[in-house]
PDB file of C-alpha atoms in Angstrom:
ATOM      1  CA  UNK Q   1      29.768   3.176  -1.220  1.00 43.00           C
ATOM      2  CA  UNK Q   2      27.873   0.199  -2.637  1.00 49.00           C
ATOM      3  CA  UNK Q   3      25.197   1.221  -5.127  1.00 50.00           C
ATOM      4  CA  UNK Q   4      21.774  -0.387  -4.968  1.00 57.00           C
ATOM      5  CA  UNK Q   5      21.168  -2.825  -7.813  1.00 69.00           C
ATOM      6  CA  UNK Q   6      17.741  -3.330  -9.349  1.00 76.00           C
ATOM      7  CA  UNK Q   7      16.111  -6.112 -11.350  1.00 81.00           C
ATOM      8  CA  UNK Q   8      13.696  -5.801 -14.258  1.00 86.00           C
ATOM      9  CA  UNK Q   9      10.101  -6.640 -13.409  1.00 87.00           C
ATOM     10  CA  UNK Q  10      10.034  -8.964 -16.401  1.00 86.00           C
ATOM     11  CA  UNK Q  11      12.724 -11.087 -14.749  1.00 83.00           C
ATOM     12  CA  UNK Q  12      10.347 -11.787 -11.852  1.00 83.00           C
ATOM     13  CA  UNK Q  13       7.003 -11.964 -13.624  1.00 87.00           C
ATOM     14  CA  UNK Q  14       6.083 -13.772 -16.818  1.00 84.00           C
ATOM     15  CA  UNK Q  15       3.035 -11.561 -17.383  1.00 88.00           C
ATOM     16  CA  UNK Q  16       2.023  -8.053 -16.377  1.00 88.00           C
ATOM     17  CA  UNK Q  17      -1.193  -9.583 -15.008  1.00 89.00           C
ATOM     18  CA  UNK Q  18       0.870 -11.407 -12.367  1.00 87.00           C
ATOM     19  CA  UNK Q  19       2.435  -8.114 -11.315  1.00 88.00           C
ATOM     20  CA  UNK Q  20      -1.082  -6.636 -11.087  1.00 90.00           C
ATOM     21  CA  UNK Q  21      -2.093  -9.388  -8.660  1.00 87.00           C
ATOM     22  CA  UNK Q  22       0.748  -8.501  -6.294  1.00 86.00           C
ATOM     23  CA  UNK Q  23       0.019  -4.792  -6.578  1.00 88.00           C
ATOM     24  CA  UNK Q  24      -3.643  -5.357  -5.753  1.00 88.00           C
ATOM     25  CA  UNK Q  25      -2.644  -6.950  -2.443  1.00 82.00           C
ATOM     26  CA  UNK Q  26      -0.282  -4.117  -1.486  1.00 82.00           C
ATOM     27  CA  UNK Q  27      -1.981  -0.928  -2.671  1.00 87.00           C
ATOM     28  CA  UNK Q  28      -1.278   0.762   0.664  1.00 85.00           C
ATOM     29  CA  UNK Q  29       2.444   0.826  -0.207  1.00 85.00           C
ATOM     30  CA  UNK Q  30       1.712   3.309  -3.003  1.00 90.00           C
ATOM     31  CA  UNK Q  31       0.685   5.955  -0.418  1.00 87.00           C
ATOM     32  CA  UNK Q  32      -2.023   7.521  -2.558  1.00 90.00           C
ATOM     33  CA  UNK Q  33      -4.995   7.206  -0.211  1.00 85.00           C
ATOM     34  CA  UNK Q  34      -7.271   4.807   1.629  1.00 81.00           C
ATOM     35  CA  UNK Q  35      -8.387   2.045  -0.730  1.00 84.00           C
ATOM     36  CA  UNK Q  36      -9.349  -1.473   0.337  1.00 74.00           C
ATOM     37  CA  UNK Q  37     -11.289  -3.543  -2.195  1.00 75.00           C
ATOM     38  CA  UNK Q  38      -9.047  -4.091  -5.218  1.00 86.00           C
ATOM     39  CA  UNK Q  39     -10.143  -5.972  -8.339  1.00 88.00           C
ATOM     40  CA  UNK Q  40      -7.728  -7.001 -11.092  1.00 91.00           C
ATOM     41  CA  UNK Q  41      -8.743  -7.173 -14.753  1.00 91.00           C
ATOM     42  CA  UNK Q  42     -11.775  -5.033 -13.940  1.00 89.00           C
ATOM     43  CA  UNK Q  43     -14.311  -4.574 -16.734  1.00 88.00           C
ATOM     44  CA  UNK Q  44     -14.480  -1.127 -18.317  1.00 87.00           C
ATOM     45  CA  UNK Q  45     -16.857  -1.385 -21.236  1.00 81.00           C
ATOM     46  CA  UNK Q  46     -15.360  -3.971 -23.592  1.00 84.00           C
ATOM     47  CA  UNK Q  47     -11.857  -3.510 -22.115  1.00 89.00           C
ATOM     48  CA  UNK Q  48     -10.271  -4.366 -18.766  1.00 91.00           C
ATOM     49  CA  UNK Q  49      -8.375  -2.081 -16.392  1.00 93.00           C
ATOM     50  CA  UNK Q  50      -5.409  -3.654 -14.616  1.00 95.00           C
ATOM     51  CA  UNK Q  51      -6.673  -2.692 -11.146  1.00 94.00           C
ATOM     52  CA  UNK Q  52      -9.742  -0.866  -9.835  1.00 93.00           C
ATOM     53  CA  UNK Q  53     -10.077  -0.308  -6.086  1.00 90.00           C
ATOM     54  CA  UNK Q  54     -12.574   1.468  -3.848  1.00 86.00           C
ATOM     55  CA  UNK Q  55     -12.328   2.923  -0.367  1.00 79.00           C
ATOM     56  CA  UNK Q  56     -12.814   6.014   1.755  1.00 74.00           C
ATOM     57  CA  UNK Q  57     -10.996   8.122  -0.848  1.00 78.00           C
ATOM     58  CA  UNK Q  58     -13.321   7.064  -3.660  1.00 83.00           C
ATOM     59  CA  UNK Q  59     -12.272   5.064  -6.705  1.00 89.00           C
ATOM     60  CA  UNK Q  60      -8.713   4.225  -7.760  1.00 94.00           C
ATOM     61  CA  UNK Q  61      -7.710   3.047 -11.254  1.00 96.00           C
ATOM     62  CA  UNK Q  62      -4.249   1.627 -11.977  1.00 97.00           C
ATOM     63  CA  UNK Q  63      -2.527   0.680 -15.217  1.00 97.00           C
ATOM     64  CA  UNK Q  64       0.888  -0.966 -14.939  1.00 95.00           C
ATOM     65  CA  UNK Q  65       3.504  -2.173 -17.388  1.00 94.00           C
ATOM     66  CA  UNK Q  66       7.032  -3.495 -17.597  1.00 94.00           C
ATOM     67  CA  UNK Q  67       9.870  -1.269 -18.749  1.00 93.00           C
ATOM     68  CA  UNK Q  68       9.343   2.294 -19.954  1.00 94.00           C
ATOM     69  CA  UNK Q  69       5.827   3.734 -19.827  1.00 96.00           C
ATOM     70  CA  UNK Q  70       4.278   4.227 -23.253  1.00 96.00           C
ATOM     71  CA  UNK Q  71       1.508   6.511 -24.466  1.00 96.00           C
ATOM     72  CA  UNK Q  72      -0.798   3.593 -25.192  1.00 95.00           C
ATOM     73  CA  UNK Q  73      -0.955   2.775 -21.474  1.00 96.00           C
ATOM     74  CA  UNK Q  74      -1.345   6.455 -20.599  1.00 96.00           C
ATOM     75  CA  UNK Q  75      -4.279   6.695 -23.007  1.00 95.00           C
ATOM     76  CA  UNK Q  76      -5.908   3.626 -21.509  1.00 95.00           C
ATOM     77  CA  UNK Q  77      -5.487   5.052 -18.009  1.00 96.00           C
ATOM     78  CA  UNK Q  78      -7.168   8.299 -19.036  1.00 94.00           C
ATOM     79  CA  UNK Q  79     -10.077   6.461 -20.642  1.00 94.00           C
ATOM     80  CA  UNK Q  80     -10.593   4.026 -17.775  1.00 93.00           C
ATOM     81  CA  UNK Q  81     -10.280   6.733 -15.114  1.00 92.00           C
ATOM     82  CA  UNK Q  82     -12.952   8.880 -16.736  1.00 90.00           C
ATOM     83  CA  UNK Q  83     -15.305   5.978 -17.470  1.00 89.00           C
ATOM     84  CA  UNK Q  84     -14.971   4.707 -13.895  1.00 87.00           C
ATOM     85  CA  UNK Q  85     -15.341   8.271 -12.532  1.00 85.00           C
ATOM     86  CA  UNK Q  86     -12.112   7.717 -10.611  1.00 88.00           C
ATOM     87  CA  UNK Q  87     -10.780   9.977  -7.892  1.00 89.00           C
ATOM     88  CA  UNK Q  88      -7.198   8.735  -8.278  1.00 93.00           C
ATOM     89  CA  UNK Q  89      -5.444   7.366 -11.387  1.00 97.00           C
ATOM     90  CA  UNK Q  90      -1.962   5.822 -11.446  1.00 98.00           C
ATOM     91  CA  UNK Q  91       0.348   4.643 -14.201  1.00 98.00           C
ATOM     92  CA  UNK Q  92       3.041   2.338 -12.813  1.00 97.00           C
ATOM     93  CA  UNK Q  93       6.171   1.504 -14.809  1.00 95.00           C
ATOM     94  CA  UNK Q  94       9.927   1.215 -14.395  1.00 93.00           C
ATOM     95  CA  UNK Q  95      10.798   4.370 -16.339  1.00 94.00           C
ATOM     96  CA  UNK Q  96       9.072   7.522 -17.643  1.00 95.00           C
ATOM     97  CA  UNK Q  97      10.016   9.984 -20.355  1.00 94.00           C
ATOM     98  CA  UNK Q  98      10.132  13.684 -19.521  1.00 93.00           C
ATOM     99  CA  UNK Q  99       7.179  14.598 -21.748  1.00 94.00           C
ATOM    100  CA  UNK Q 100       4.915  12.150 -19.910  1.00 94.00           C
ATOM    101  CA  UNK Q 101       5.945  13.619 -16.559  1.00 94.00           C
ATOM    102  CA  UNK Q 102       5.153  17.115 -17.834  1.00 92.00           C
ATOM    103  CA  UNK Q 103       1.819  15.901 -19.216  1.00 93.00           C
ATOM    104  CA  UNK Q 104       0.857  14.322 -15.893  1.00 93.00           C
ATOM    105  CA  UNK Q 105       1.720  17.496 -13.991  1.00 90.00           C
ATOM    106  CA  UNK Q 106      -0.348  19.579 -16.408  1.00 90.00           C
ATOM    107  CA  UNK Q 107      -3.267  17.171 -16.080  1.00 89.00           C
ATOM    108  CA  UNK Q 108      -3.187  17.662 -12.310  1.00 89.00           C
ATOM    109  CA  UNK Q 109      -3.585  21.403 -12.778  1.00 82.00           C
ATOM    110  CA  UNK Q 110      -6.957  21.178 -14.516  1.00 77.00           C
ATOM    111  CA  UNK Q 111      -8.508  17.884 -13.395  1.00 82.00           C
ATOM    112  CA  UNK Q 112     -10.650  16.703 -10.494  1.00 80.00           C
ATOM    113  CA  UNK Q 113      -8.790  13.401 -10.698  1.00 88.00           C
ATOM    114  CA  UNK Q 114      -5.475  12.960  -8.872  1.00 92.00           C
ATOM    115  CA  UNK Q 115      -2.951  11.693 -11.445  1.00 95.00           C
ATOM    116  CA  UNK Q 116       0.221   9.822 -10.484  1.00 96.00           C
ATOM    117  CA  UNK Q 117       3.217   8.343 -12.267  1.00 97.00           C
ATOM    118  CA  UNK Q 118       4.823   5.755  -9.988  1.00 96.00           C
ATOM    119  CA  UNK Q 119       8.155   4.071 -10.622  1.00 94.00           C
ATOM    120  CA  UNK Q 120       8.302   0.425  -9.522  1.00 90.00           C
ATOM    121  CA  UNK Q 121      11.687  -1.071  -8.682  1.00 86.00           C
ATOM    122  CA  UNK Q 122      12.818  -4.415  -7.286  1.00 83.00           C
ATOM    123  CA  UNK Q 123      16.149  -4.614  -5.500  1.00 81.00           C
ATOM    124  CA  UNK Q 124      18.568  -7.538  -5.428  1.00 76.00           C
ATOM    125  CA  UNK Q 125      16.666  -9.001  -2.449  1.00 73.00           C
ATOM    126  CA  UNK Q 126      13.387  -9.066  -4.434  1.00 75.00           C
ATOM    127  CA  UNK Q 127      11.967  -6.229  -2.312  1.00 76.00           C
ATOM    128  CA  UNK Q 128       9.674  -3.667  -3.957  1.00 80.00           C
ATOM    129  CA  UNK Q 129      10.261   0.081  -3.922  1.00 84.00           C
ATOM    130  CA  UNK Q 130       7.733   2.593  -5.240  1.00 89.00           C
ATOM    131  CA  UNK Q 131       8.615   6.209  -6.084  1.00 90.00           C
ATOM    132  CA  UNK Q 132       6.095   8.893  -7.033  1.00 92.00           C
ATOM    133  CA  UNK Q 133       7.602  10.559 -10.106  1.00 93.00           C
ATOM    134  CA  UNK Q 134       4.627  12.854 -10.759  1.00 92.00           C
ATOM    135  CA  UNK Q 135       1.751  13.618  -8.412  1.00 91.00           C
ATOM    136  CA  UNK Q 136      -0.873  16.235  -7.466  1.00 87.00           C
ATOM    137  CA  UNK Q 137       1.247  18.736  -5.568  1.00 74.00           C
ATOM    138  CA  UNK Q 138      -1.388  20.192  -3.262  1.00 54.00           C
ATOM    139  CA  UNK Q 139      -2.553  16.827  -1.943  1.00 46.00           C
ATOM    140  CA  UNK Q 140       0.858  15.703  -0.784  1.00 43.00           C
ATOM    141  CA  UNK Q 141       1.895  18.902   0.954  1.00 42.00           C
ATOM    142  CA  UNK Q 142       1.034  17.613   4.400  1.00 43.00           C
ATOM    143  CA  UNK Q 143       2.595  20.671   6.012  1.00 41.00           C
ATOM    144  CA  UNK Q 144      -0.057  22.960   4.572  1.00 37.00           C
ATOM    145  CA  UNK Q 145      -2.581  24.347   7.003  1.00 42.00           C
ATOM    146  CA  UNK Q 146      -5.601  23.017   5.112  1.00 56.00           C
ATOM    147  CA  UNK Q 147      -4.480  19.386   5.392  1.00 59.00           C
ATOM    148  CA  UNK Q 148      -6.683  17.385   7.762  1.00 79.00           C
ATOM    149  CA  UNK Q 149      -5.143  14.715   9.935  1.00 83.00           C
ATOM    150  CA  UNK Q 150      -6.575  11.458  11.223  1.00 91.00           C
ATOM    151  CA  UNK Q 151      -8.306  11.780  14.570  1.00 95.00           C
ATOM    152  CA  UNK Q 152      -8.121   8.035  15.147  1.00 96.00           C
ATOM    153  CA  UNK Q 153      -4.328   7.740  14.951  1.00 95.00           C
ATOM    154  CA  UNK Q 154      -3.539  10.958  16.841  1.00 94.00           C
ATOM    155  CA  UNK Q 155      -3.130   9.429  20.350  1.00 95.00           C
ATOM    156  CA  UNK Q 156      -1.173   6.451  18.977  1.00 95.00           C
ATOM    157  CA  UNK Q 157       1.298   8.720  17.163  1.00 90.00           C
ATOM    158  CA  UNK Q 158       2.109  10.632  20.355  1.00 89.00           C
ATOM    159  CA  UNK Q 159       3.805   7.827  22.285  1.00 89.00           C
ATOM    160  CA  UNK Q 160       4.856   4.206  22.223  1.00 90.00           C
ATOM    161  CA  UNK Q 161       6.242   1.947  19.510  1.00 90.00           C
ATOM    162  CA  UNK Q 162       4.099   3.520  16.790  1.00 90.00           C
ATOM    163  CA  UNK Q 163       4.808   7.165  17.645  1.00 85.00           C
ATOM    164  CA  UNK Q 164       5.491   9.424  14.676  1.00 79.00           C
ATOM    165  CA  UNK Q 165       4.211  12.209  12.466  1.00 76.00           C
ATOM    166  CA  UNK Q 166       0.464  12.948  12.208  1.00 82.00           C
ATOM    167  CA  UNK Q 167      -1.346  10.797   9.647  1.00 83.00           C
ATOM    168  CA  UNK Q 168      -3.236  12.642   6.869  1.00 78.00           C
ATOM    169  CA  UNK Q 169      -6.858  11.525   6.592  1.00 81.00           C
ATOM    170  CA  UNK Q 170      -6.310  10.246   3.062  1.00 72.00           C
ATOM    171  CA  UNK Q 171      -3.682   7.795   4.399  1.00 75.00           C
ATOM    172  CA  UNK Q 172      -5.415   6.743   7.614  1.00 84.00           C
ATOM    173  CA  UNK Q 173      -6.068   3.136   6.569  1.00 87.00           C
ATOM    174  CA  UNK Q 174      -2.799   2.029   8.175  1.00 87.00           C
ATOM    175  CA  UNK Q 175       0.400   3.010   9.907  1.00 89.00           C
ATOM    176  CA  UNK Q 176       3.564   0.974   9.665  1.00 83.00           C
ATOM    177  CA  UNK Q 177       6.908   0.249  11.217  1.00 83.00           C
ATOM    178  CA  UNK Q 178       9.844  -1.730   9.863  1.00 79.00           C
ATOM    179  CA  UNK Q 179      11.839  -4.225  11.881  1.00 83.00           C
ATOM    180  CA  UNK Q 180      14.542  -6.622  10.646  1.00 83.00           C
ATOM    181  CA  UNK Q 181      13.420  -6.147   7.060  1.00 79.00           C
ATOM    182  CA  UNK Q 182       9.804  -7.000   7.954  1.00 86.00           C
ATOM    183  CA  UNK Q 183       6.885  -4.597   7.495  1.00 85.00           C
ATOM    184  CA  UNK Q 184       4.568  -4.406  10.509  1.00 91.00           C
ATOM    185  CA  UNK Q 185       1.301  -2.575   9.849  1.00 91.00           C
ATOM    186  CA  UNK Q 186      -1.603  -1.582  12.063  1.00 95.00           C
ATOM    187  CA  UNK Q 187      -4.573  -1.723   9.676  1.00 93.00           C
ATOM    188  CA  UNK Q 188      -7.867   0.114  10.130  1.00 94.00           C
ATOM    189  CA  UNK Q 189     -10.773  -0.826   7.866  1.00 91.00           C
ATOM    190  CA  UNK Q 190     -14.343   0.438   7.981  1.00 90.00           C
ATOM    191  CA  UNK Q 191     -15.581  -2.242  10.372  1.00 92.00           C
ATOM    192  CA  UNK Q 192     -12.474  -4.241  11.236  1.00 94.00           C
ATOM    193  CA  UNK Q 193      -8.870  -3.805  12.324  1.00 96.00           C
ATOM    194  CA  UNK Q 194      -5.828  -6.050  12.223  1.00 96.00           C
ATOM    195  CA  UNK Q 195      -2.053  -6.289  12.480  1.00 96.00           C
ATOM    196  CA  UNK Q 196      -0.103  -7.363   9.393  1.00 94.00           C
ATOM    197  CA  UNK Q 197       3.402  -8.811   9.127  1.00 94.00           C
ATOM    198  CA  UNK Q 198       4.648  -8.744   5.530  1.00 89.00           C
ATOM    199  CA  UNK Q 199       7.771 -10.541   4.305  1.00 87.00           C
ATOM    200  CA  UNK Q 200       9.513  -9.900   0.973  1.00 78.00           C
ATOM    201  CA  UNK Q 201      12.546 -11.333  -0.759  1.00 75.00           C
ATOM    202  CA  UNK Q 202      13.763 -14.754  -1.798  1.00 78.00           C
ATOM    203  CA  UNK Q 203      13.620 -16.185   1.741  1.00 86.00           C
ATOM    204  CA  UNK Q 204      10.215 -14.673   2.615  1.00 88.00           C
ATOM    205  CA  UNK Q 205       8.507 -18.052   3.235  1.00 93.00           C
ATOM    206  CA  UNK Q 206      11.352 -19.295   5.418  1.00 92.00           C
ATOM    207  CA  UNK Q 207      11.323 -16.093   7.472  1.00 92.00           C
ATOM    208  CA  UNK Q 208       7.541 -16.225   7.803  1.00 95.00           C
ATOM    209  CA  UNK Q 209       7.739 -19.844   8.998  1.00 95.00           C
ATOM    210  CA  UNK Q 210      10.258 -18.765  11.622  1.00 95.00           C
ATOM    211  CA  UNK Q 211       7.954 -15.941  12.710  1.00 95.00           C
ATOM    212  CA  UNK Q 212       4.954 -18.270  12.978  1.00 96.00           C
ATOM    213  CA  UNK Q 213       6.795 -20.256  15.647  1.00 95.00           C
ATOM    214  CA  UNK Q 214       6.728 -17.137  17.832  1.00 96.00           C
ATOM    215  CA  UNK Q 215       2.929 -17.068  17.789  1.00 95.00           C
ATOM    216  CA  UNK Q 216       1.302 -20.369  18.894  1.00 93.00           C
ATOM    217  CA  UNK Q 217      -2.238 -20.746  17.543  1.00 89.00           C
ATOM    218  CA  UNK Q 218      -3.584 -21.383  21.032  1.00 90.00           C
ATOM    219  CA  UNK Q 219      -2.326 -17.954  22.122  1.00 92.00           C
ATOM    220  CA  UNK Q 220      -3.189 -15.728  19.171  1.00 94.00           C
ATOM    221  CA  UNK Q 221      -5.353 -16.053  16.065  1.00 94.00           C
ATOM    222  CA  UNK Q 222      -3.806 -15.417  12.657  1.00 96.00           C
ATOM    223  CA  UNK Q 223      -4.256 -16.067   8.948  1.00 94.00           C
ATOM    224  CA  UNK Q 224      -1.587 -16.794   6.335  1.00 94.00           C
ATOM    225  CA  UNK Q 225      -1.734 -15.021   2.979  1.00 89.00           C
ATOM    226  CA  UNK Q 226       0.726 -14.993   0.129  1.00 81.00           C
ATOM    227  CA  UNK Q 227       1.315 -14.000  -3.461  1.00 76.00           C
ATOM    228  CA  UNK Q 228       4.206 -14.638  -5.878  1.00 72.00           C
ATOM    229  CA  UNK Q 229       6.369 -12.014  -4.127  1.00 73.00           C
ATOM    230  CA  UNK Q 230       4.934 -11.528  -0.626  1.00 81.00           C
ATOM    231  CA  UNK Q 231       4.250 -13.767   2.370  1.00 89.00           C
ATOM    232  CA  UNK Q 232       1.990 -12.284   5.045  1.00 92.00           C
ATOM    233  CA  UNK Q 233       0.638 -13.057   8.490  1.00 96.00           C
ATOM    234  CA  UNK Q 234      -2.600 -11.265   9.387  1.00 95.00           C
ATOM    235  CA  UNK Q 235      -3.645 -11.028  13.037  1.00 97.00           C
ATOM    236  CA  UNK Q 236      -7.349 -10.040  13.304  1.00 96.00           C
ATOM    237  CA  UNK Q 237      -7.939  -7.739  16.273  1.00 97.00           C
ATOM    238  CA  UNK Q 238     -11.618  -6.679  16.292  1.00 95.00           C
ATOM    239  CA  UNK Q 239     -14.680  -6.582  14.078  1.00 95.00           C
ATOM    240  CA  UNK Q 240     -14.791  -2.839  14.705  1.00 95.00           C
ATOM    241  CA  UNK Q 241     -13.097  -0.115  12.721  1.00 94.00           C
ATOM    242  CA  UNK Q 242     -13.108   3.366  11.290  1.00 93.00           C
ATOM    243  CA  UNK Q 243     -16.888   3.664  11.087  1.00 92.00           C
ATOM    244  CA  UNK Q 244     -17.372   2.526  14.695  1.00 95.00           C
ATOM    245  CA  UNK Q 245     -16.263   5.743  16.346  1.00 95.00           C
ATOM    246  CA  UNK Q 246     -17.853   4.960  19.696  1.00 97.00           C
ATOM    247  CA  UNK Q 247     -15.462   2.013  19.983  1.00 97.00           C
ATOM    248  CA  UNK Q 248     -12.293   3.925  19.022  1.00 97.00           C
ATOM    249  CA  UNK Q 249     -10.752   3.929  22.536  1.00 97.00           C
ATOM    250  CA  UNK Q 250     -11.030   0.135  22.775  1.00 98.00           C
ATOM    251  CA  UNK Q 251      -9.843  -0.331  19.176  1.00 98.00           C
ATOM    252  CA  UNK Q 252      -6.776   1.835  19.813  1.00 97.00           C
ATOM    253  CA  UNK Q 253      -5.948  -0.025  23.015  1.00 97.00           C
ATOM    254  CA  UNK Q 254      -6.240  -3.522  21.528  1.00 97.00           C
ATOM    255  CA  UNK Q 255      -4.609  -2.646  18.203  1.00 97.00           C
ATOM    256  CA  UNK Q 256      -1.540  -1.046  19.779  1.00 97.00           C
ATOM    257  CA  UNK Q 257      -1.295  -3.714  22.496  1.00 97.00           C
ATOM    258  CA  UNK Q 258      -1.217  -6.582  19.998  1.00 97.00           C
ATOM    259  CA  UNK Q 259       0.954  -4.620  17.566  1.00 96.00           C
ATOM    260  CA  UNK Q 260       3.492  -3.836  20.289  1.00 97.00           C
ATOM    261  CA  UNK Q 261       3.554  -7.439  21.529  1.00 96.00           C
ATOM    262  CA  UNK Q 262       4.213  -8.683  17.990  1.00 96.00           C
ATOM    263  CA  UNK Q 263       6.896  -6.031  17.473  1.00 94.00           C
ATOM    264  CA  UNK Q 264       8.648  -6.983  20.719  1.00 95.00           C
ATOM    265  CA  UNK Q 265       8.622 -10.703  19.882  1.00 95.00           C
ATOM    266  CA  UNK Q 266      10.135 -10.045  16.460  1.00 93.00           C
ATOM    267  CA  UNK Q 267      12.718  -7.698  17.976  1.00 92.00           C
ATOM    268  CA  UNK Q 268      13.820 -10.249  20.573  1.00 94.00           C
ATOM    269  CA  UNK Q 269      13.932 -13.152  18.110  1.00 93.00           C
ATOM    270  CA  UNK Q 270      16.713 -14.406  15.836  1.00 88.00           C
ATOM    271  CA  UNK Q 271      14.646 -14.010  12.658  1.00 85.00           C
TER     272      UNK Q 271
END
């Protein structure tokens, strides 16, 4: 059996700030809640937090670093989270010592803030993997009876390409499906919805260019977005979203229709 090989973050990024920029564009991959508006190097008094984001689940504060997490970064996270009155706080690193994991778990027992330690890894194809090493136990036990599930996604999860498990309310900003190493997401914002194709790895731009040829501009509208490690295609669907409940049936229909058409084109292609 071939073991997965991983690269150091410092081999891909010159500065931790560059890593923060990529994280800010892909917060949904952390699976810690529904957060949309991310700001890097966000002012906190005379200091700056790596990332601060807001959304339906409140305020999220993130500190990230290369290598093994140290107590200096943990201390900063605690200070920034309390000063920002955060609902969720995350320390992201490549490795954590046992005492820090214990400390995070203890903090979750007596705090109104949800504390996470998240391990960031990059495989040999330059694809990111995130693992929650420590987390608030009660909030991630989706099998518990008191967990509320998204009403919006319920019909979509029952049949079709995007069928699957119920979506907890705290994660209802998107649902995803992988195909040929590409992430396809149906995204639901407060007053907008879209379909996202996200490409990772060394050949991400080449693969995105190949995908673009499947979607002529005269047939479907899209926007191109990229960062040092991701290349995305965003297909706007409607200027209606989560807060426009009276339009949910139409949103569901259009979102799944376009998402399924994109999925089928990718599936049938040679990308």
